[in-house]
mmCIF file of C-alpha atoms in Angstrom:
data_model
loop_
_atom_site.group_PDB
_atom_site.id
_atom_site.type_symbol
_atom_site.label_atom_id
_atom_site.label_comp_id
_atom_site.label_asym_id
_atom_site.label_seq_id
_atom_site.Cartn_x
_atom_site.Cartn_y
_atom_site.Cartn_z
ATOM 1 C CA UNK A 47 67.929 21.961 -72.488
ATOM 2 C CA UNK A 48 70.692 19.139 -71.287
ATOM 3 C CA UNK A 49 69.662 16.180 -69.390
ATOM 4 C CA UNK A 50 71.982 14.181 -66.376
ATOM 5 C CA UNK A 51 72.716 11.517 -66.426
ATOM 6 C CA UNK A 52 72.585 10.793 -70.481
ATOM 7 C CA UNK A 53 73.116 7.192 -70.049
ATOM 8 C CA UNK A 54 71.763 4.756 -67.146
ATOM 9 C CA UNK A 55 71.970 1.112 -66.411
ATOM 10 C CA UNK A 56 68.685 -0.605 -64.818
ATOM 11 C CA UNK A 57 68.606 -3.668 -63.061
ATOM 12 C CA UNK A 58 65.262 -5.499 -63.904
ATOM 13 C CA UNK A 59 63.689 -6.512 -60.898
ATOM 14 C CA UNK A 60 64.478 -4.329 -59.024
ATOM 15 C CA UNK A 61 62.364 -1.413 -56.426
ATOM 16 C CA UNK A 62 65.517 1.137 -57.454
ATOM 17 C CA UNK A 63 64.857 4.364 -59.259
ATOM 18 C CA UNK A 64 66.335 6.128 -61.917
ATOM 19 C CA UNK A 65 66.808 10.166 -61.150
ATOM 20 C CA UNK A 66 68.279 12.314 -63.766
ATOM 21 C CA UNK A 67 68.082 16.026 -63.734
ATOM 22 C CA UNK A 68 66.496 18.083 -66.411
ATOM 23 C CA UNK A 69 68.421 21.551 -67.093
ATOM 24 C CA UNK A 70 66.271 24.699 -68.548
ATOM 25 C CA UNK A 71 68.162 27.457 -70.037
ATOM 26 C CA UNK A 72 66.071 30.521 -70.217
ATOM 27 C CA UNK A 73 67.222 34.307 -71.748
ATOM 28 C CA UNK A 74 64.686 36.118 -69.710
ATOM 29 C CA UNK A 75 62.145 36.766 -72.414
ATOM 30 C CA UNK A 76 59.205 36.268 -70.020
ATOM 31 C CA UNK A 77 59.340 33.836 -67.633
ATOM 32 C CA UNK A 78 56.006 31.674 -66.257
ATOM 33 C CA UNK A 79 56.058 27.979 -65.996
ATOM 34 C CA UNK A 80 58.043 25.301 -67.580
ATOM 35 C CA UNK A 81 56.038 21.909 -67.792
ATOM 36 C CA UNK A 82 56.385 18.614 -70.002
ATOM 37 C CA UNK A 83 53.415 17.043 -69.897
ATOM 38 C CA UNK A 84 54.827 13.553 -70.462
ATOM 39 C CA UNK A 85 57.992 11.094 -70.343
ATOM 40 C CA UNK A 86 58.028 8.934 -72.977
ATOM 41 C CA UNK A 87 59.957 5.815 -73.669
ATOM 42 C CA UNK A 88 61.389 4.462 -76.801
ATOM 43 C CA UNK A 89 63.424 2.680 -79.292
ATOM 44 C CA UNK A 90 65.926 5.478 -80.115
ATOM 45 C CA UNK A 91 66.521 9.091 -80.381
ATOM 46 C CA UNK A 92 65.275 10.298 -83.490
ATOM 47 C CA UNK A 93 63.148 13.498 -83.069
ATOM 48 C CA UNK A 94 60.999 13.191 -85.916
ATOM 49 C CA UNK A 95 57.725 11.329 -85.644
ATOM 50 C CA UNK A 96 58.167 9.405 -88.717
ATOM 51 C CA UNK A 97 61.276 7.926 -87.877
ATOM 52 C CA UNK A 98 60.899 7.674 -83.958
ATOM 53 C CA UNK A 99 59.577 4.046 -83.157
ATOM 54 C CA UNK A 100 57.932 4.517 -79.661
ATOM 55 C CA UNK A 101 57.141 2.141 -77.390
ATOM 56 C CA UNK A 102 53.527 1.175 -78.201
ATOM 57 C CA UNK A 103 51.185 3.315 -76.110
ATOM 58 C CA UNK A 104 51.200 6.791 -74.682
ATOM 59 C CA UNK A 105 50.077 4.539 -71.350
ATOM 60 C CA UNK A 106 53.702 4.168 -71.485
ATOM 61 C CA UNK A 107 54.507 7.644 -70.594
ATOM 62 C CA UNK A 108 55.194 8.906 -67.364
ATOM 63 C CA UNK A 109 53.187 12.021 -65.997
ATOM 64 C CA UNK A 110 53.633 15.755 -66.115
ATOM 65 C CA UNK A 111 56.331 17.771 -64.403
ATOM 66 C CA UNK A 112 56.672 21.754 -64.241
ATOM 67 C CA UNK A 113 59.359 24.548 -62.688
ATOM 68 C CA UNK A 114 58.424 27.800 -62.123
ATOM 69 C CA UNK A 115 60.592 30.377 -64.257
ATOM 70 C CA UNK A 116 60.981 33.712 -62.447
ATOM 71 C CA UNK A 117 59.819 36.201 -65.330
ATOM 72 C CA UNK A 118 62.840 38.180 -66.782
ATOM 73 C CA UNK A 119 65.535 36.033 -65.605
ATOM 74 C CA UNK A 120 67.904 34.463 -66.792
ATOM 75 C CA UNK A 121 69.738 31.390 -66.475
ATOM 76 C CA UNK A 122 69.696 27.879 -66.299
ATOM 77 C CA UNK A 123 66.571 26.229 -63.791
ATOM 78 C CA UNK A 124 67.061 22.233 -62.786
ATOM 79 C CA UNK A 125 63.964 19.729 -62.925
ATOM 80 C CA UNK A 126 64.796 16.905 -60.969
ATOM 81 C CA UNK A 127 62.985 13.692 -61.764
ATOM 82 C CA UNK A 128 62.838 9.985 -60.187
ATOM 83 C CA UNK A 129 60.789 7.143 -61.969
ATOM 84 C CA UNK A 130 60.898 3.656 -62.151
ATOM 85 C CA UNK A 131 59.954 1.760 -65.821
ATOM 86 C CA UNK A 132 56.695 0.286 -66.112
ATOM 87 C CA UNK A 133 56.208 -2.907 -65.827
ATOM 88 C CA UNK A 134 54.388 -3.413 -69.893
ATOM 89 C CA UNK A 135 57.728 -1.482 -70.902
ATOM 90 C CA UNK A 136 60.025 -3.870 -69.639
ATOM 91 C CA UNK A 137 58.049 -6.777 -70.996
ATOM 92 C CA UNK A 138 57.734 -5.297 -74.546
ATOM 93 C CA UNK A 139 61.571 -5.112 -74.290
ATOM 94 C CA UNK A 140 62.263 -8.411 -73.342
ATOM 95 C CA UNK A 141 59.840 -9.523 -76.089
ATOM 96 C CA UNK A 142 61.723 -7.865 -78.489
ATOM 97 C CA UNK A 143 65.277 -8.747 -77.160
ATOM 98 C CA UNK A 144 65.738 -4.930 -76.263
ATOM 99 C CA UNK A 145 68.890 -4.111 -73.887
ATOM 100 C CA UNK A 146 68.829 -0.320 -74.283
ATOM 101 C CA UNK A 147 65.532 2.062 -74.421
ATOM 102 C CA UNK A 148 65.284 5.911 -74.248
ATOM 103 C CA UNK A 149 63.427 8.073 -72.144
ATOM 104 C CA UNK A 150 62.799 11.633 -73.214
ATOM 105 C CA UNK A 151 61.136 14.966 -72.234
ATOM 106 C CA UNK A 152 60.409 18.487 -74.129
ATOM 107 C CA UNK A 153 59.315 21.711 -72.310
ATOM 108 C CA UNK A 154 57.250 24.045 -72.866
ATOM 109 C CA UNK A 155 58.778 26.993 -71.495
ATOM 110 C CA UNK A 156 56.305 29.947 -71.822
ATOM 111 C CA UNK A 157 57.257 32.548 -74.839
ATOM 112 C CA UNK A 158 59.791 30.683 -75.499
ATOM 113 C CA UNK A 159 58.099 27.773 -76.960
ATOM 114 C CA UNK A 160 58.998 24.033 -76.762
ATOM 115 C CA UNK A 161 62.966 23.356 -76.282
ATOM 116 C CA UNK A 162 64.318 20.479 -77.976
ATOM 117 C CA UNK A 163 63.807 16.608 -76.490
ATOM 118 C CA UNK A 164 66.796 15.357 -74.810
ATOM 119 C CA UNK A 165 67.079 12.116 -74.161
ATOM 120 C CA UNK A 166 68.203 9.631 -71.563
ATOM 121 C CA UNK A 167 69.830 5.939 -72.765
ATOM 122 C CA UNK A 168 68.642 3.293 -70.035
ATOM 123 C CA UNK A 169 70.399 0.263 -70.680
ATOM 124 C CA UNK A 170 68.418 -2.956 -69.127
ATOM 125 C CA UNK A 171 70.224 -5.297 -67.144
ATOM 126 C CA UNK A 172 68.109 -9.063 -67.407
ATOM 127 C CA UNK A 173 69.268 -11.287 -63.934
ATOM 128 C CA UNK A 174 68.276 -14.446 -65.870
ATOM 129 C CA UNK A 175 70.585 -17.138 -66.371
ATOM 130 C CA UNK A 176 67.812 -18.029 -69.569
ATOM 131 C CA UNK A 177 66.631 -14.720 -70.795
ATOM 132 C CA UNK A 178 64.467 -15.972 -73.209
ATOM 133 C CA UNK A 179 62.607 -18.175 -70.926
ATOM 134 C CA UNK A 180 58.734 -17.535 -71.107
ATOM 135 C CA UNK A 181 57.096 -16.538 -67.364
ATOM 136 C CA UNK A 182 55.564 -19.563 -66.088
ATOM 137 C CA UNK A 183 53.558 -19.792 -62.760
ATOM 138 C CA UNK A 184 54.068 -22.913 -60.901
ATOM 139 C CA UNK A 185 52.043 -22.754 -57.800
ATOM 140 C CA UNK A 186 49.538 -20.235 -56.250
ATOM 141 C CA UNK A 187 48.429 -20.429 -52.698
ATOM 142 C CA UNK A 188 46.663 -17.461 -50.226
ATOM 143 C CA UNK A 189 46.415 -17.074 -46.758
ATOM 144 C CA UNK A 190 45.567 -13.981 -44.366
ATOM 145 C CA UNK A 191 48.332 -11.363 -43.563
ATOM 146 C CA UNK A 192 48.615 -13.260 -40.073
ATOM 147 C CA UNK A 193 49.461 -16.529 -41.600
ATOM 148 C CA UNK A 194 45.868 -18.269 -41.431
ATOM 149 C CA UNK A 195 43.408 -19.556 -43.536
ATOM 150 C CA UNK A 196 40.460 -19.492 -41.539
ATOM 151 C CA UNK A 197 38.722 -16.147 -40.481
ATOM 152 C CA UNK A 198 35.277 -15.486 -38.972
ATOM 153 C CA UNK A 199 35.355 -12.016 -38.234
ATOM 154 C CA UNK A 200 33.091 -9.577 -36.735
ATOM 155 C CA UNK A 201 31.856 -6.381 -39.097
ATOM 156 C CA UNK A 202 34.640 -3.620 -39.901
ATOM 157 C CA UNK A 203 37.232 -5.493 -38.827
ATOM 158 C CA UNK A 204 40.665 -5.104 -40.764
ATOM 159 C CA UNK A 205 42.138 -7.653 -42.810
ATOM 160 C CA UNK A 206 44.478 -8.162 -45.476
ATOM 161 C CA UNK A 207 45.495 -11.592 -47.710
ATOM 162 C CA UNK A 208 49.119 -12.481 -49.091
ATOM 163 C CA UNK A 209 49.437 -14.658 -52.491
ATOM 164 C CA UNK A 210 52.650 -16.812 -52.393
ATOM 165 C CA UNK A 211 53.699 -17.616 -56.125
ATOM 166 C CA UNK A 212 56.361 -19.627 -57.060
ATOM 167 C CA UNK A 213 57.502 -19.132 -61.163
ATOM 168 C CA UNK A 214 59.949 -19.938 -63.582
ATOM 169 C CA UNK A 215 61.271 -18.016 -66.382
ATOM 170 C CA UNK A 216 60.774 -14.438 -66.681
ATOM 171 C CA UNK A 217 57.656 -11.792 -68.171
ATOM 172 C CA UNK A 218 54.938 -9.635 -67.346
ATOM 173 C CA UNK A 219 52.386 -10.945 -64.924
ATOM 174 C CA UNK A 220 49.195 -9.019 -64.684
ATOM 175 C CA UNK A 221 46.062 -10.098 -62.221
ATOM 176 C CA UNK A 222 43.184 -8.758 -60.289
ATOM 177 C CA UNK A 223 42.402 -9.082 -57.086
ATOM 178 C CA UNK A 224 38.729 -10.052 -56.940
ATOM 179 C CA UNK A 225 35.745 -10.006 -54.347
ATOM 180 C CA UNK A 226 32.410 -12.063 -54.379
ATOM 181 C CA UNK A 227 29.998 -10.653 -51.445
ATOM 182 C CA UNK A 228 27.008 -11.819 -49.704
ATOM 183 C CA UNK A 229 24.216 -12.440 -51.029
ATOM 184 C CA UNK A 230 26.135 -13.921 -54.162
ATOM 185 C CA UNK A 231 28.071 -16.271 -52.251
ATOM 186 C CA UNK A 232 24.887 -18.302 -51.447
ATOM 187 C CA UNK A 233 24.885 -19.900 -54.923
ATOM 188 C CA UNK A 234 26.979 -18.850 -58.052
ATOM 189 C CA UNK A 235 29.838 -16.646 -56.609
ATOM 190 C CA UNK A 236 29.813 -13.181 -58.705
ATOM 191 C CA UNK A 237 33.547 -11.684 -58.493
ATOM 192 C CA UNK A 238 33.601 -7.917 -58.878
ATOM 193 C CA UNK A 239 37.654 -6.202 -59.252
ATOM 194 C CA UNK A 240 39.223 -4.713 -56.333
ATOM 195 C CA UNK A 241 42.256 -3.699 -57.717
ATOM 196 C CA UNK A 242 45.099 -4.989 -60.587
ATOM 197 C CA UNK A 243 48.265 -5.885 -60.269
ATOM 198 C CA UNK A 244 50.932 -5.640 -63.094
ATOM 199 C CA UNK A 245 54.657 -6.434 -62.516
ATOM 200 C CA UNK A 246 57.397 -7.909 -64.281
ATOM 201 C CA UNK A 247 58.490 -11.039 -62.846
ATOM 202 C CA UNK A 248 62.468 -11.981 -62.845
ATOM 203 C CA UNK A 249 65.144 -14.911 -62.830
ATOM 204 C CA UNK A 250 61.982 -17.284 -61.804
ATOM 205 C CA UNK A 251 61.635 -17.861 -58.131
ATOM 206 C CA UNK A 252 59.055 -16.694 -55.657
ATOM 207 C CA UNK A 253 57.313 -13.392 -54.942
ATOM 208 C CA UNK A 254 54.769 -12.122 -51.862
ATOM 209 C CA UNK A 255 51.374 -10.131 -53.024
ATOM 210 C CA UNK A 256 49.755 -8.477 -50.773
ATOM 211 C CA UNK A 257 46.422 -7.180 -51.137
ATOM 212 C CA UNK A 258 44.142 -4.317 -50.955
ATOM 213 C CA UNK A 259 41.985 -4.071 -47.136
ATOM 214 C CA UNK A 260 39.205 -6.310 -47.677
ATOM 215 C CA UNK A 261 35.652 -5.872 -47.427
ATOM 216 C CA UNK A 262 34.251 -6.468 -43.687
ATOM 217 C CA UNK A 263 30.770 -4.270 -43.741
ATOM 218 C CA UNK A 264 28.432 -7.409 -45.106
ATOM 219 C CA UNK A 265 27.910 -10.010 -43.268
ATOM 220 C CA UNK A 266 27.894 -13.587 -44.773
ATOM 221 C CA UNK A 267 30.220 -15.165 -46.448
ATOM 222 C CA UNK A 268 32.969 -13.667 -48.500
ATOM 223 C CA UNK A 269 35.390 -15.431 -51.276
ATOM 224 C CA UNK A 270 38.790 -13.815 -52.685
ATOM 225 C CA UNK A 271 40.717 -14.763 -55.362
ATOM 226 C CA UNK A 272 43.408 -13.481 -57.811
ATOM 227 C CA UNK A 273 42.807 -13.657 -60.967
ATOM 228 C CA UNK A 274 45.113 -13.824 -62.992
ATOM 229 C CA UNK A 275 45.217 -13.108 -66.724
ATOM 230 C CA UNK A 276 48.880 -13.032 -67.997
ATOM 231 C CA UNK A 277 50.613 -15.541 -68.220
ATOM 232 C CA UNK A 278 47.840 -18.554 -68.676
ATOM 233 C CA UNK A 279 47.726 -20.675 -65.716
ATOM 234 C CA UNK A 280 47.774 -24.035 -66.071
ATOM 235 C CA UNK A 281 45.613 -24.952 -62.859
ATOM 236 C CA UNK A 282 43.279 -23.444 -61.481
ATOM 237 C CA UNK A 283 43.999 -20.443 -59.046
ATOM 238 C CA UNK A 284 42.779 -20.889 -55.404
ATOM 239 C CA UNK A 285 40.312 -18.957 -53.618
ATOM 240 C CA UNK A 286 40.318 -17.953 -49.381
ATOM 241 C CA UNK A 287 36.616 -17.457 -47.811
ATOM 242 C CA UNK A 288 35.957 -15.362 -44.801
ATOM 243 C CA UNK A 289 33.401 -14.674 -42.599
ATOM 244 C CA UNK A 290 31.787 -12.227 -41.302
ATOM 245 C CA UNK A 291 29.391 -12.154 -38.124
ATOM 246 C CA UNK A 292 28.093 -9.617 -36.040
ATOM 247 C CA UNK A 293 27.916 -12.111 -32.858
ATOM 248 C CA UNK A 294 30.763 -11.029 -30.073
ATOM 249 C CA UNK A 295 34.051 -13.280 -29.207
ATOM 250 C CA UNK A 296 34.263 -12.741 -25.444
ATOM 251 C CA UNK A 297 36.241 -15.833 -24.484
ATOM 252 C CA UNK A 298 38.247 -18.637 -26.545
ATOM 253 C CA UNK A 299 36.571 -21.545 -26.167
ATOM 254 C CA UNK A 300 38.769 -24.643 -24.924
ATOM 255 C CA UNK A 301 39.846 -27.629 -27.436
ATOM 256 C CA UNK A 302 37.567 -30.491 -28.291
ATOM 257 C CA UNK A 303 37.634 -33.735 -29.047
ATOM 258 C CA UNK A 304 38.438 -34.491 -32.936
ATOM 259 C CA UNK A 305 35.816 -33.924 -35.333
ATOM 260 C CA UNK A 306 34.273 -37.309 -36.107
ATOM 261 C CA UNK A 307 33.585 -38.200 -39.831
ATOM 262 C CA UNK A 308 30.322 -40.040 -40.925
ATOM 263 C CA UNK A 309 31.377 -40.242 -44.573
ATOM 264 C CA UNK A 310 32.926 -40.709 -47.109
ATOM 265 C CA UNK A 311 34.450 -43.410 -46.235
ATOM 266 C CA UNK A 312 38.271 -43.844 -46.072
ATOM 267 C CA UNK A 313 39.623 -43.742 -50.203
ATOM 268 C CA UNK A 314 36.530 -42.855 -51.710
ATOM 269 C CA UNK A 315 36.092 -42.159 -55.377
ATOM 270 C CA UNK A 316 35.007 -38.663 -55.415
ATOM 271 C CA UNK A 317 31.520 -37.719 -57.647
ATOM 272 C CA UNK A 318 29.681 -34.834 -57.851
ATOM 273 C CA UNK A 319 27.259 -35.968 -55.342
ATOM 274 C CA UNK A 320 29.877 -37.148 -52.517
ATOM 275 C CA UNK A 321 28.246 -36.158 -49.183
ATOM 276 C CA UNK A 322 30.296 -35.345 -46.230
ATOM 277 C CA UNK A 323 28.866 -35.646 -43.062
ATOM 278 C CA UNK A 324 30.491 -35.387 -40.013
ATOM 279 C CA UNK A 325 28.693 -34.944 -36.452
ATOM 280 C CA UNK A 326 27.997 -31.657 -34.956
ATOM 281 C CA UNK A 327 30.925 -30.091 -32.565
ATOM 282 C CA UNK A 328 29.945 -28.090 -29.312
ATOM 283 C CA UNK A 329 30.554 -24.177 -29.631
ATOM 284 C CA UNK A 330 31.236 -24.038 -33.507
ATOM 285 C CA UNK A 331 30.103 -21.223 -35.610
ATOM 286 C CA UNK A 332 30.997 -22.932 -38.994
ATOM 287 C CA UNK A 333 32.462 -25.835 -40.217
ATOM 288 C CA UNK A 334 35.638 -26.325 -43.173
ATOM 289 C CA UNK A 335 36.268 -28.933 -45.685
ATOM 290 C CA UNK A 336 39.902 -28.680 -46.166
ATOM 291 C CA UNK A 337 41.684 -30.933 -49.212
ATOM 292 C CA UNK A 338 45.739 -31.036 -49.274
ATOM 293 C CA UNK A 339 47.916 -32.338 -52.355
ATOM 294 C CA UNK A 340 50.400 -35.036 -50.668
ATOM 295 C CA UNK A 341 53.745 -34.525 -49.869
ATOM 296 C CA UNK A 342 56.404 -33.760 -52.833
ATOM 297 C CA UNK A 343 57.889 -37.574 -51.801
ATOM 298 C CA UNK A 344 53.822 -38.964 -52.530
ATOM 299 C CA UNK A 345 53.149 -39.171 -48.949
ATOM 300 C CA UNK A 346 50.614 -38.477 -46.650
ATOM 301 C CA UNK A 347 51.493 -34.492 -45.447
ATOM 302 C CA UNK A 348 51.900 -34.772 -41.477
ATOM 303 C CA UNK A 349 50.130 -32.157 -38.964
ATOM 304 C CA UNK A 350 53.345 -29.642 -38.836
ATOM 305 C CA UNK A 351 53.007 -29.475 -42.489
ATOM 306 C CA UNK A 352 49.160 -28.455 -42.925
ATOM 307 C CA UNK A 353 49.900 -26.088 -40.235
ATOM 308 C CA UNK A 354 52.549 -24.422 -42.527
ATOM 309 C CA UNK A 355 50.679 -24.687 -45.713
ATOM 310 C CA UNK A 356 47.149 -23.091 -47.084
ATOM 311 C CA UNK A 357 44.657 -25.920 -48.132
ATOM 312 C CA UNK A 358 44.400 -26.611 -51.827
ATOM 313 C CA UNK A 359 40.892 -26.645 -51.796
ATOM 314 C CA UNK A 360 37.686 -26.356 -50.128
ATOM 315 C CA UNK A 361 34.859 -25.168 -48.724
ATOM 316 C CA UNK A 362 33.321 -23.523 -45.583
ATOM 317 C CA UNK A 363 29.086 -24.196 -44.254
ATOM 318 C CA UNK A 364 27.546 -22.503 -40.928
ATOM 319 C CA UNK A 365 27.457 -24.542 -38.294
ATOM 320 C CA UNK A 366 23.815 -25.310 -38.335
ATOM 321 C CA UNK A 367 25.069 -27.465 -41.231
ATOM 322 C CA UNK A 368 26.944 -30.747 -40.573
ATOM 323 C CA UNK A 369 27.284 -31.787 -44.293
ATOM 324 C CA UNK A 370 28.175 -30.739 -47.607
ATOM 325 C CA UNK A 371 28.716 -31.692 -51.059
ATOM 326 C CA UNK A 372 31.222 -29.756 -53.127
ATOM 327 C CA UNK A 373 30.513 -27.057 -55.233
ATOM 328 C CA UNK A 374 31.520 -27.070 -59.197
ATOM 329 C CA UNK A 375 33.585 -24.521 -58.158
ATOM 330 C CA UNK A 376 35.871 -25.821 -55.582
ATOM 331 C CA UNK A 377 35.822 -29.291 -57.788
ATOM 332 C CA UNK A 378 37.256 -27.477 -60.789
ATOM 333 C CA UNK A 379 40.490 -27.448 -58.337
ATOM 334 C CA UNK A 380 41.133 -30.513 -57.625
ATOM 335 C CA UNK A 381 43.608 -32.708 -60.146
ATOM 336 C CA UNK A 382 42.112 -35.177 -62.128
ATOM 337 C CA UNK A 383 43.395 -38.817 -61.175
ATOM 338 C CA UNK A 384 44.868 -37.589 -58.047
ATOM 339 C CA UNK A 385 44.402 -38.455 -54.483
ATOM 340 C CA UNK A 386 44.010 -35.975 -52.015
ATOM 341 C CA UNK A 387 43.685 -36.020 -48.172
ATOM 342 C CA UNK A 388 40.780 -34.043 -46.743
ATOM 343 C CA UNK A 389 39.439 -33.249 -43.343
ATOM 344 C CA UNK A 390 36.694 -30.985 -41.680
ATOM 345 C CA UNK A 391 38.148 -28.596 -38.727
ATOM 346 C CA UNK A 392 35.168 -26.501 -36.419
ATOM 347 C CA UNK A 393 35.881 -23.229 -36.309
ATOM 348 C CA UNK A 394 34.308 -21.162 -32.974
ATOM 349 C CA UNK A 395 33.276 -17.710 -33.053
ATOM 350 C CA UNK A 396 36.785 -15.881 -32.604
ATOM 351 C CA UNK A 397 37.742 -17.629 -35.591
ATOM 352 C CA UNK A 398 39.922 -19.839 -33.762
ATOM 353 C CA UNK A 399 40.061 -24.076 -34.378
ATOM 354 C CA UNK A 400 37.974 -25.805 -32.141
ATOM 355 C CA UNK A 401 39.111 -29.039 -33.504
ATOM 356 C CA UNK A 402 39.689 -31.196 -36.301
ATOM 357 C CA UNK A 403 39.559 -34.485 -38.012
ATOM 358 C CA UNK A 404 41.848 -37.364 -38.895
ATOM 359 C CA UNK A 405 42.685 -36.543 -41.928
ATOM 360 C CA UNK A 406 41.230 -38.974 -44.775
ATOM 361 C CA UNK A 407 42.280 -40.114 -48.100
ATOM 362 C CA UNK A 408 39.907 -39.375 -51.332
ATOM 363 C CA UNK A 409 40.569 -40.027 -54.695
ATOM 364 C CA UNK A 410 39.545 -38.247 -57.477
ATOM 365 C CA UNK A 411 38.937 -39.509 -61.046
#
C-alpha cells in the first residue's frame, strides 16, 4: 500500500482539508472488501506499538473507510480520503510545541490480511505572531441570528442565537450550548446541554458561534447561555432570555411615550434588595431591565451604541409586573465597583420595543 501525498502542510485555523489518496495493491487471491477501521494521528512513524507515541486517545482517530475489491483481480484500487484535524489534536500539539504529526491507515484487505501502515507527515503551520501565548477570552456577548436581543415569540417558531467572542492568544476552546425551560425558569434556572462546541482558536481576534435551533414548544420563559469550560473565564458569561406565548401578533403596535422610572433613583448603590419600579406601559406583554458597561473612553454609551450592542446584563418580568429586584443570577454579572447604566424598555406582543427609558446611572459595590 503507498499513500499521496506523503507529506502535507496545514494551516491552523483554517476550514481547508487535507485529501490524500490511499493505493491498494491486490494479486487477485480473493477479492471482498478493503476497510481501515480508523485514522490515527501521531508523533512519528514507527510501526511498533512500543515505540509509536500516539496522540493520546483513540477519540483522536478518524472513522472507517472501505473499497470494494473485485474478487480475482488484480491490480492496484485508490481510496480517496478528505479530513480535517481535530480540534484536541491541534491543541495537544501546540502544548507540546509540535510542528509536524503523522496520520496513518492499515487495511484489511480480505485473504490477504492487513497491509502495512503508511503514513502521511502533516506539518502544522501556527498564524501567531506569539505562539506560545495561552487562549484567553476577553469578552462574550449573544444576540438572536437577526441581530436582537429581545424575542417574545409565539410556539414553534424558528430561532437561532450568535455568540460574538473576542480572544487573545491561541488554544482549544470547548463550551456547551445550554437551555433552561419553563417551569425552571420561575425560580432557580436548571440548564440542560444542547450541544458542544470544540475548536481551536488562532492568532487571537474574534470568532461568530452560531447555535443549534432553539427550543420554541414550551411556553414561558426560556434562558440560553454558553458555557464554557476551556479556557477559564474570567467573568462571568452572559445569558439571552426569550419568550414564548401562544397569544397572536396581528398588528405592530405604534411607539409610546418613554418608560417612566419610579426608582432607583439616579446613582444608586446597588443591594440585593434594590427595587425597580417603573409605571405600567399601554400594550406591553413584558417588561426588560437592561444594564450596559460604559463606553471604552468611561462615558455614558449613547442610543446608536445600545442599538449596536447586546446588554451586559439583565432581566425580563411579564407585563402584569411593573417591578423587579435582581436575581443572584444576573447580579453575579455585574463588576464589582463599577457603574453601570440601566434602563427598562416594554416589549409588545410581536416582540417589537414599545418604548424605553432614559437611561440611568447605578453603581455597584
Amino acid at each position: 500500500m503507498t499513500v499521496s501525498p506523503t507529506a502535507t502542510t496545514y494551516t491552523v485555523g483554517s476550514s481547508t482539508f487535507i485529501s490524500v489518496n490511499w493505493s491498494i495493491t491486490t494479486t487477485g487471491n480473493g477479492g471482498g472488501t478493503a476497510t481501515s477501521p480508523n485514522g490515527v494521528y501521531s508523533l512519528d512513524t514507527s510501526v511498533t506499538p512500543v515505540g509509536a507515541t500516539q496522540i493520546p486517545a483513540t477519540a483522536f482517530a478518524t472513522g472507517g473507510i472501505s473499497i470494494s475489491v473485485p474478487s480475482l483481480t488484480s491490480g492496484t484500487f485508490a481510496v480517496p480520503e478528505s479530513f480535517t484535524i481535530p480540534a484536541a489534536v491541534l491543541s495537544y500539539a501546540q502544548t507540546n510545541n509540535l510542528t509536524t504529526i503523522y496520520y496513518s491507515r492499515d487495511f484489511l484487505a480480505g485473504a490477504e490480511g492487513y497491509t502495512t501502515p503508511e503514513f502521511v507527515q502533516i506539518n502544522l503551520a501556527f498564524p501567531v505572531a506569539n505562539p506560545d501565548a495561552v487562549l484567553n477570552i476577553s469578552r462574550v456577548a449573544l444576540r438572536f441570528s437577526d441581530n436582537t436581543s429581545i424575542k417574545i415569540i409565539q410556539p414553534d417558531t424558528h430561532i437561532m442565537a450568535v455568540a460574538d467572542i473576542s480572544y487573545t492568544g491561541s488554544g482549544l476552546f470547548d463550551a456547551m450550548w445550554e437551555i433552561a425551560e419553563p417551569v425552571s425558569t420561575m425560580g432557580q434556572p436548571v440548564f440542560v446541554p444542547m450541544q458542544p462546541v470544540r475548536q481551536f482558536l488562532v492568532a487571537g481576534g474574534r470568532v461568530y458561534l452560531q447555535s443549534p435551533t432553539l427550543p420554541t414548544q414550551k411556553q414561558g420563559l426560556h434562558i440560553l447561555r454558553l458555557r464554557v469550560m476551556q479556557p477559564a473565564l474570567t467573568f462571568t458569561a452572559p445569558i439571552l432570555q426569550y419568550s414564548v406565548n401562544s397569544q397572536g401578533d396581528t398588528s405592530t403596535l405604534p411607539t409610546l411615550p418613554p418608560v417612566r422610572i419610579n426608582k432607583p433613583a439616579e446613582n444608586a448603590l446597588l443591594a440585593t434588595d434594590t427595587r425597580f419600579e417603573w409605571q405600567a406601559v399601554k400594550g406591553a406583554h413584558a417588561y426588560q431591565l437592561e444594564l450596559f458597561l460604559p463606553e471604552q473612553t468611561g462615558l455614558k454609551p449613547d442610543d446608536a451604541a445600545i442599538a449596536k450592542r447586546a446588554p451586559d446584563s439583565g432581566m425580563m418580568v411579564p407585563a402584569k409586573r411593573n417591578a423587579l429586584t435582581l436575581g443572584e443570577l444576573s447580579r453575579s454579572k455585574l463588576r464589582p465597583n463599577t457603574t453601570y447604566y440601566w434602563r427598562i424598555i416594554a416589549i409588545g406582543n410581536k416582540g417589537q420595543i414599545l418604548s424605553t427609558s432614559a437611561l440611568r446611572e447605578i453603581r455597584i459595590p
